[in-house]
Tab-separated table of C-alpha atoms in Angstrom:
chain	number	residue	atom	x	y	z
A	175	MET	CA	52.800	16.918	-58.140
A	176	PRO	CA	53.460	13.444	-56.661
A	177	HIS	CA	52.825	12.953	-52.949
A	178	ALA	CA	56.458	12.026	-52.251
A	179	GLU	CA	57.792	15.267	-53.744
A	180	ILE	CA	55.317	17.351	-51.749
A	181	ALA	CA	56.367	15.574	-48.553
A	182	ASP	CA	60.050	16.217	-49.333
A	183	ILE	CA	59.375	19.945	-49.816
A	184	VAL	CA	57.487	20.176	-46.519
A	185	TRP	CA	60.299	18.362	-44.687
A	186	CYS	CA	62.800	20.857	-46.139
A	187	ILE	CA	60.655	23.682	-44.759
A	188	ASN	CA	60.536	21.850	-41.434
A	189	ASN	CA	64.345	21.728	-41.279
A	190	LEU	CA	64.621	25.454	-42.035
A	191	LEU	CA	62.121	26.292	-39.289
A	192	ARG	CA	64.071	24.198	-36.786
A	193	GLN	CA	67.123	26.312	-37.641
A	194	ASP	CA	65.112	29.446	-36.747
A	195	GLN	CA	65.015	30.553	-40.365
A	196	ARG	CA	61.567	32.145	-40.150
A	197	GLY	CA	60.284	34.938	-42.320
A	198	PRO	CA	57.196	37.158	-42.327
A	199	GLU	CA	55.403	34.613	-44.494
A	200	VAL	CA	54.992	32.029	-41.695
A	201	ALA	CA	51.286	32.801	-41.238
A	202	ARG	CA	50.666	32.146	-44.929
A	203	LEU	CA	52.771	28.986	-44.674
A	204	LEU	CA	50.589	27.748	-41.835
A	205	GLN	CA	47.465	28.316	-43.938
A	206	LEU	CA	48.979	26.360	-46.831
A	207	LEU	CA	49.912	23.458	-44.561
A	208	VAL	CA	46.367	23.253	-43.203
A	209	GLN	CA	45.010	23.330	-46.750
A	210	LEU	CA	47.481	20.651	-47.814
A	211	LEU	CA	46.601	18.462	-44.841
A	212	ARG	CA	42.944	18.578	-45.881
A	213	GLN	CA	43.568	17.979	-49.590
A	214	ARG	CA	46.116	15.165	-49.251
A	215	SER	CA	44.302	13.290	-46.501
A	216	GLN	CA	44.923	9.941	-48.183
A	217	ASP	CA	48.735	10.124	-48.175
A	218	GLN	CA	50.452	9.403	-44.865
A	219	GLY	CA	53.793	10.823	-46.001
A	220	VAL	CA	52.340	14.259	-46.741
A	221	GLN	CA	50.232	14.175	-43.584
A	222	HIS	CA	53.256	13.246	-41.481
A	223	ALA	CA	55.326	16.122	-42.887
A	224	CYS	CA	52.468	18.619	-42.491
A	225	CYS	CA	51.662	17.687	-38.885
A	226	ALA	CA	55.321	17.765	-37.862
A	227	THR	CA	55.803	21.179	-39.464
A	228	LEU	CA	52.616	22.597	-37.937
A	229	GLY	CA	53.960	21.541	-34.544
A	230	VAL	CA	57.238	23.368	-35.160
A	231	LEU	CA	55.394	26.499	-36.310
A	232	VAL	CA	53.115	26.872	-33.291
A	233	ARG	CA	55.545	25.604	-30.638
A	234	GLU	CA	57.009	28.997	-29.758
A	235	ASP	CA	54.486	31.359	-31.328
A	236	PRO	CA	51.028	31.617	-29.685
A	237	ARG	CA	49.963	33.961	-32.483
A	238	LEU	CA	50.362	31.174	-35.022
A	239	GLY	CA	48.610	28.796	-32.655
A	240	SER	CA	45.652	31.166	-32.568
A	241	ILE	CA	45.550	31.208	-36.377
A	242	LEU	CA	45.615	27.403	-36.447
A	243	VAL	CA	42.653	27.318	-34.055
A	244	GLN	CA	40.744	29.813	-36.225
A	245	LEU	CA	41.354	27.605	-39.266
A	246	GLU	CA	39.679	24.685	-37.452
A	247	GLY	CA	43.075	23.068	-37.110
A	248	VAL	CA	42.212	21.237	-33.885
A	249	PRO	CA	39.377	19.118	-35.362
A	250	LEU	CA	41.559	18.527	-38.425
A	251	LEU	CA	44.465	17.250	-36.323
A	252	MET	CA	42.113	15.081	-34.277
A	253	GLU	CA	40.589	13.565	-37.414
A	254	THR	CA	44.062	12.933	-38.827
A	255	PHE	CA	45.024	11.297	-35.527
A	256	ARG	CA	41.964	9.020	-35.563
A	257	ARG	CA	42.679	7.890	-39.116
A	258	ALA	CA	46.308	7.250	-38.204
A	259	ARG	CA	45.279	5.179	-35.192
A	260	ALA	CA	43.002	3.134	-37.410
A	261	GLY	CA	45.980	2.541	-39.713
A	262	GLY	CA	47.786	0.540	-37.046
A	263	HIS	CA	51.529	0.359	-36.430
A	264	ASP	CA	52.475	1.673	-39.879
A	265	ALA	CA	50.872	5.040	-39.078
A	266	ALA	CA	52.226	5.315	-35.514
A	267	GLU	CA	54.664	8.120	-36.377
A	268	LEU	CA	51.893	10.171	-37.978
A	269	ALA	CA	49.695	9.690	-34.893
A	270	SER	CA	52.548	10.815	-32.634
A	271	GLU	CA	53.180	13.939	-34.727
A	272	CYS	CA	49.495	14.872	-34.494
A	273	LEU	CA	49.744	14.651	-30.712
A	274	CYS	CA	52.970	16.665	-30.639
A	275	ALA	CA	51.283	19.419	-32.665
A	276	LEU	CA	48.375	19.435	-30.205
A	277	ALA	CA	50.833	19.589	-27.290
A	278	SER	CA	52.539	22.589	-28.896
A	279	LEU	CA	49.154	24.297	-29.130
A	280	ALA	CA	48.438	23.608	-25.455
A	281	HIS	CA	51.813	25.061	-24.476
A	282	GLY	CA	51.076	28.214	-26.476
A	283	SER	CA	48.398	29.756	-24.276
A	284	ALA	CA	45.718	28.918	-21.720
A	285	GLN	CA	43.060	29.971	-24.232
A	286	GLN	CA	44.324	27.469	-26.795
A	287	ALA	CA	44.437	24.765	-24.122
A	288	GLN	CA	40.772	25.434	-23.334
A	289	VAL	CA	39.883	25.001	-27.003
A	290	LEU	CA	41.577	21.590	-26.955
A	291	ILE	CA	39.709	20.567	-23.814
A	292	HIS	CA	36.412	21.741	-25.344
A	293	CYS	CA	37.130	19.561	-28.398
A	294	GLY	CA	37.568	16.503	-26.167
A	295	VAL	CA	41.304	16.170	-26.738
A	296	ALA	CA	42.118	15.383	-23.089
A	297	ASP	CA	39.760	12.390	-22.998
A	298	VAL	CA	41.213	11.013	-26.231
A	299	LEU	CA	44.742	11.376	-24.842
A	300	VAL	CA	43.901	9.517	-21.634
A	301	GLN	CA	42.267	6.725	-23.628
A	302	CYS	CA	45.346	6.460	-25.843
A	303	CYS	CA	47.631	6.271	-22.805
A	304	LEU	CA	45.619	3.511	-21.158
A	305	GLU	CA	45.512	1.226	-24.193
A	306	PRO	CA	47.733	-1.870	-23.848
A	307	ASN	CA	50.891	-1.625	-25.982
A	308	SER	CA	49.945	1.802	-27.310
A	309	ASP	CA	52.319	2.954	-30.067
A	310	CYS	CA	51.887	6.635	-29.251
A	311	ALA	CA	51.545	6.621	-25.458
A	312	GLU	CA	54.770	8.615	-25.049
A	313	ALA	CA	53.514	11.432	-27.286
A	314	ALA	CA	50.026	11.230	-25.751
A	315	ILE	CA	51.205	11.635	-22.156
A	316	TRP	CA	53.422	14.561	-23.192
A	317	ALA	CA	50.411	16.274	-24.780
A	318	LEU	CA	48.308	15.449	-21.732
A	319	GLY	CA	50.889	17.087	-19.489
A	320	ALA	CA	50.753	20.275	-21.541
A	321	LEU	CA	46.966	20.222	-21.408
A	322	SER	CA	46.047	18.980	-17.929
A	323	GLY	CA	49.203	19.154	-15.817
A	324	ILE	CA	50.978	16.802	-13.428
A	325	PRO	CA	47.980	15.469	-11.443
A	326	CYS	CA	46.322	14.017	-14.548
A	327	VAL	CA	49.639	12.645	-15.820
A	328	VAL	CA	50.333	10.806	-12.559
A	329	ARG	CA	46.841	9.293	-12.435
A	330	THR	CA	47.302	8.060	-15.992
A	331	MET	CA	50.756	6.583	-15.280
A	332	VAL	CA	49.338	4.667	-12.320
A	333	GLY	CA	46.555	3.355	-14.563
A	334	ASN	CA	48.973	1.647	-16.988
A	335	PRO	CA	52.270	1.030	-15.143
A	336	SER	CA	53.585	-1.590	-17.583
A	337	CYS	CA	53.525	0.653	-20.677
A	338	VAL	CA	57.125	1.643	-21.437
A	339	GLY	CA	56.249	4.633	-23.618
A	340	LEU	CA	53.788	5.952	-21.053
A	341	ILE	CA	56.306	5.773	-18.210
A	342	ARG	CA	59.069	7.354	-20.313
A	343	GLY	CA	56.826	10.182	-21.481
A	344	GLY	CA	55.367	10.681	-18.014
A	345	LEU	CA	58.843	11.040	-16.533
A	346	ASP	CA	59.642	13.687	-19.152
A	347	VAL	CA	56.482	15.613	-18.250
A	348	ILE	CA	57.281	15.520	-14.542
A	349	SER	CA	60.847	16.672	-15.231
A	350	GLU	CA	59.477	19.594	-17.220
A	351	LEU	CA	56.706	20.692	-14.846
A	352	ALA	CA	57.365	19.616	-11.246
A	353	GLY	CA	60.131	22.123	-10.567
A	354	GLN	CA	57.833	24.937	-11.731
A	355	ALA	CA	54.777	23.851	-9.724
A	356	ASN	CA	52.990	26.810	-8.133
A	357	SER	CA	49.269	26.035	-8.005
A	358	THR	CA	47.759	24.525	-4.859
A	359	GLU	CA	46.652	21.407	-6.743
A	360	GLU	CA	50.123	20.801	-8.170
A	361	LEU	CA	51.907	21.347	-4.862
A	362	GLU	CA	49.498	19.063	-3.015
A	363	VAL	CA	50.153	16.206	-5.431
A	364	LEU	CA	53.967	16.519	-5.473
A	365	PRO	CA	54.556	14.375	-2.338
A	366	GLU	CA	52.632	11.527	-3.988
A	367	VAL	CA	54.547	12.128	-7.226
A	368	LEU	CA	57.835	11.837	-5.347
A	369	ARG	CA	56.729	8.598	-3.678
A	370	LEU	CA	55.780	7.152	-7.063
A	371	LEU	CA	59.095	8.203	-8.605
A	372	LEU	CA	61.150	6.691	-5.802
A	373	ASP	CA	59.254	3.408	-6.232
A	374	ILE	CA	59.879	3.442	-9.992
A	375	LEU	CA	63.557	4.252	-9.470
A	376	GLU	CA	63.933	1.388	-6.999
A	377	GLN	CA	62.435	-1.002	-9.564
A	378	MET	CA	64.871	0.280	-12.192
A	379	MET	CA	67.824	-0.489	-9.917
A	380	ALA	CA	67.080	-4.222	-10.267
A	381	PRO	CA	69.501	-6.283	-12.446
A	382	GLU	CA	67.020	-6.645	-15.343
A	383	PRO	CA	64.226	-4.100	-14.860
A	384	ALA	CA	61.072	-4.332	-16.978
A	385	ILE	CA	61.390	-0.619	-17.752
A	386	ASN	CA	64.876	0.881	-17.805
A	387	CYS	CA	65.110	4.654	-18.147
A	388	ARG	CA	66.975	5.461	-14.958
A	389	LYS	CA	68.325	8.794	-16.181
A	390	LYS	CA	64.826	10.076	-16.979
A	391	CYS	CA	63.615	8.921	-13.572
A	392	VAL	CA	66.458	10.672	-11.740
A	393	GLU	CA	65.704	13.868	-13.672
A	394	ALA	CA	62.049	13.627	-12.635
A	395	VAL	CA	63.029	13.053	-8.995
A	396	CYS	CA	65.327	16.091	-9.122
A	397	SER	CA	62.611	18.308	-10.577
A	398	THR	CA	60.076	17.165	-7.979
A	399	LEU	CA	62.609	17.654	-5.197
A	400	LEU	CA	63.208	21.250	-6.277
A	401	GLY	CA	59.467	21.827	-6.570
A	402	LEU	CA	58.900	20.712	-2.979
A	403	ALA	CA	62.007	22.031	-1.207
A	404	PRO	CA	61.059	25.761	-1.176
A	405	HIS	CA	57.905	24.881	0.777
A	406	LEU	CA	59.382	22.384	3.239
A	407	ASP	CA	62.290	22.120	5.644
A	408	PRO	CA	64.409	19.016	6.276
A	409	GLY	CA	62.556	16.415	8.331
A	410	GLN	CA	59.052	17.456	7.284
A	411	LEU	CA	58.681	14.918	4.463
A	412	PRO	CA	60.651	11.660	4.852
A	413	ASN	CA	60.610	10.893	1.123
A	414	LEU	CA	62.086	14.305	0.379
A	415	ASP	CA	64.953	13.628	2.778
A	416	LYS	CA	65.341	10.194	1.156
A	417	ALA	CA	65.570	11.771	-2.291
A	418	VAL	CA	68.218	14.234	-1.105
A	419	ASP	CA	70.257	11.390	0.391
A	420	GLY	CA	69.924	9.591	-2.935
A	421	MET	CA	71.421	12.551	-4.793
A	422	LEU	CA	74.358	12.478	-2.378
A	423	SER	CA	74.863	8.725	-2.723
A	424	VAL	CA	75.121	9.115	-6.511
A	425	GLN	CA	78.438	10.916	-6.016
A	426	ALA	CA	79.992	7.801	-4.480
A	427	ARG	CA	79.165	5.597	-7.472
A	428	TYR	CA	81.626	4.488	-10.110
A	429	LEU	CA	81.108	6.181	-13.483
A	430	ALA	CA	80.895	3.111	-15.700
A	431	LYS	CA	78.808	4.520	-18.562
A	432	ASP	CA	77.972	7.851	-20.142
A	433	TRP	CA	74.575	7.946	-18.501
A	434	ASP	CA	76.260	7.425	-15.102
A	435	VAL	CA	78.097	10.701	-15.710
A	436	GLU	CA	74.897	12.452	-16.801
A	437	ILE	CA	73.054	11.240	-13.706
A	438	ALA	CA	75.909	12.446	-11.491
A	439	GLU	CA	75.791	15.865	-13.191
A	440	LYS	CA	72.043	16.181	-12.667
A	441	ALA	CA	72.350	15.160	-9.027
A	442	LEU	CA	75.100	17.734	-8.463
A	443	GLU	CA	73.083	20.493	-10.094
A	444	THR	CA	70.102	19.624	-7.890
A	445	LEU	CA	72.192	19.632	-4.714
A	446	GLY	CA	73.647	23.023	-5.626
A	447	ARG	CA	70.245	24.545	-6.345
A	448	LEU	CA	68.919	23.050	-3.119
A	449	ALA	CA	71.744	24.692	-1.148
A	450	LEU	CA	70.903	28.035	-2.752
A	451	LEU	CA	67.177	27.733	-2.009
A	452	LYS	CA	67.205	27.789	1.783
A	453	SER	CA	69.765	27.978	4.562
A	454	SER	CA	68.021	25.043	6.285
A	455	TRP	CA	68.737	22.805	3.304
A	456	LYS	CA	72.307	24.041	3.077
A	457	GLU	CA	72.917	23.086	6.706
A	458	HIS	CA	71.153	19.764	6.190
A	459	LEU	CA	73.430	18.913	3.273
A	460	ARG	CA	76.516	19.777	5.271
A	461	GLY	CA	75.287	17.569	8.097
A	462	ARG	CA	74.770	14.680	5.669
A	463	GLY	CA	78.387	14.737	4.502
A	464	ALA	CA	77.892	16.679	1.273
A	465	VAL	CA	81.222	18.491	1.564
A	466	GLN	CA	83.139	15.224	1.807
A	467	ALA	CA	81.117	13.709	-1.056
A	468	LEU	CA	81.920	16.683	-3.292
A	469	SER	CA	85.600	16.513	-2.465
A	470	ALA	CA	85.629	12.813	-3.373
A	471	ARG	CA	83.810	13.506	-6.646
A	472	ILE	CA	86.346	16.212	-7.560
A	473	ASP	CA	89.107	13.667	-6.956
A	474	ASN	CA	87.695	11.149	-9.461
A	475	ALA	CA	86.059	13.398	-12.070
A	476	THR	CA	89.147	14.729	-13.842
A	477	GLU	CA	88.289	12.784	-17.013
A	478	HIS	CA	84.868	14.441	-17.178
A	479	ARG	CA	85.300	18.210	-17.477
A	480	ARG	CA	81.612	19.056	-17.356
A	481	LEU	CA	81.079	16.904	-14.270
A	482	LEU	CA	84.072	18.569	-12.641
A	483	LYS	CA	82.536	21.981	-13.338
A	484	TYR	CA	79.275	20.855	-11.731
A	485	ALA	CA	81.109	19.532	-8.671
A	486	PHE	CA	82.920	22.818	-8.112
A	487	TRP	CA	79.756	24.856	-8.680
A	488	THR	CA	77.853	22.766	-6.122
A	489	ALA	CA	80.752	23.038	-3.680
A	490	ALA	CA	80.677	26.817	-4.062
A	491	ALA	CA	76.916	26.908	-3.459
A	492	LEU	CA	77.395	24.811	-0.337
A	493	SER	CA	80.650	26.039	1.199
A	494	GLY	CA	81.781	29.121	-0.690
A	495	LEU	CA	85.168	30.347	-1.809
A	496	GLU	CA	87.256	28.779	0.938
A	497	PHE	CA	86.338	25.216	-0.045
A	498	VAL	CA	86.988	25.895	-3.732
A	499	CYS	CA	90.414	27.367	-2.962
A	500	ASN	CA	91.311	24.412	-0.755
A	501	GLU	CA	90.376	21.977	-3.536
A	502	LEU	CA	92.382	24.030	-6.016
A	503	GLN	CA	95.426	23.815	-3.783
A	504	ARG	CA	95.030	20.019	-3.531
A	505	HIS	CA	94.985	19.617	-7.330
A	506	LEU	CA	97.658	21.980	-8.601
A	507	ARG	CA	98.933	19.308	-11.020
A	508	SER	CA	95.589	18.795	-12.745
A	509	ALA	CA	94.928	21.275	-15.562
A	510	GLU	CA	91.265	20.221	-15.776
A	511	THR	CA	90.690	20.766	-12.062
A	512	ILE	CA	92.483	24.125	-12.093
A	513	ASP	CA	90.313	25.272	-15.000
A	514	ALA	CA	87.068	24.223	-13.276
A	515	ALA	CA	88.143	25.817	-10.002
A	516	PHE	CA	89.024	29.157	-11.581
A	517	CYS	CA	85.741	29.239	-13.522
A	518	THR	CA	83.880	28.763	-10.251
A	519	ILE	CA	85.977	31.386	-8.451
A	520	ILE	CA	85.068	33.884	-11.185
A	521	ASP	CA	81.383	33.028	-10.745
A	522	ILE	CA	81.675	33.568	-6.984
A	523	LEU	CA	83.459	36.894	-7.321
A	524	ASP	CA	80.901	38.041	-9.908
A	525	ASP	CA	78.090	36.911	-7.586
A	526	ASP	CA	76.690	34.811	-10.434
A	527	LEU	CA	76.338	31.380	-8.820
A	528	GLU	CA	72.554	31.407	-9.199
A	529	GLY	CA	72.604	32.252	-12.907
A	530	ASP	CA	71.400	29.429	-15.146
A	531	TRP	CA	74.168	30.133	-17.649
A	532	VAL	CA	77.043	29.191	-15.322
A	533	LEU	CA	76.554	25.455	-15.915
A	534	LYS	CA	76.247	25.694	-19.700
């Protein structure tokens, strides 16, 4: 069968897997993909489809990841990656898919992550990230985050600060991991992570920044803020207080573009979760004018229903039912505001403000 037809079939399988259409034959499918990857090593199209589909298979199933390891899938993926790197820019997508499959393995279990480390994957990832103009730095830093955590990711970002893909991918890793930090090593590095992020964000506020992914940077700041806040009170870390003030100042900005709205939503969610974490942070936010900022945001967010919902939810986390009712009374002619207010009132009465689903 021609290479192109085989690749098309594998991509069809990939699409079905992404739609959660999995059957009991997935283990056998994984074996066939590994076999195919070995046999069709000279065709990039087949390799690309196989690596992408292997990544989908093992992403949420450690059992399948274990089977892939037993089939010597890690050395196979690494060899495929090396050949793709040697192929230059034309094989960049294949190289990235190899790294994504390795990242999925690392996410699967600590045992699988150790296998990757033993095979030298971490060193290869760091080398890839530090190369000038690397085509797959974004995928490499994501895999490195899954394998070695935030400290290694931050060191690597500092080592190549002009690489756009590296910074973008590093911000994604921090967004994913910082808010869940619990080890001593991770918590000790978070203040330095926050300082780095605030510096990057300041650079991105320039008229024509060299790297412009402000939304990703704000998300990383928010995650780091929520990782630090349970362990600190206001005033103990100046950069943490600065980050909180930054989330408040976002609510005073004009919503010129879609990503302005998304940044405002993320900032509101972070402020609400911060208020729910500790009474000291709730009082700090009130003292910094959060109530007034939320009221102003409710006034100008009627065209953005999701943002309005976030504003009311954060207001409820900060000031409770009385504030929500007062805002409702001020906006009795706005159907959107009434809807958002009543949704929040229901959440309050059901004692469900802390549930992740309320902002969906």
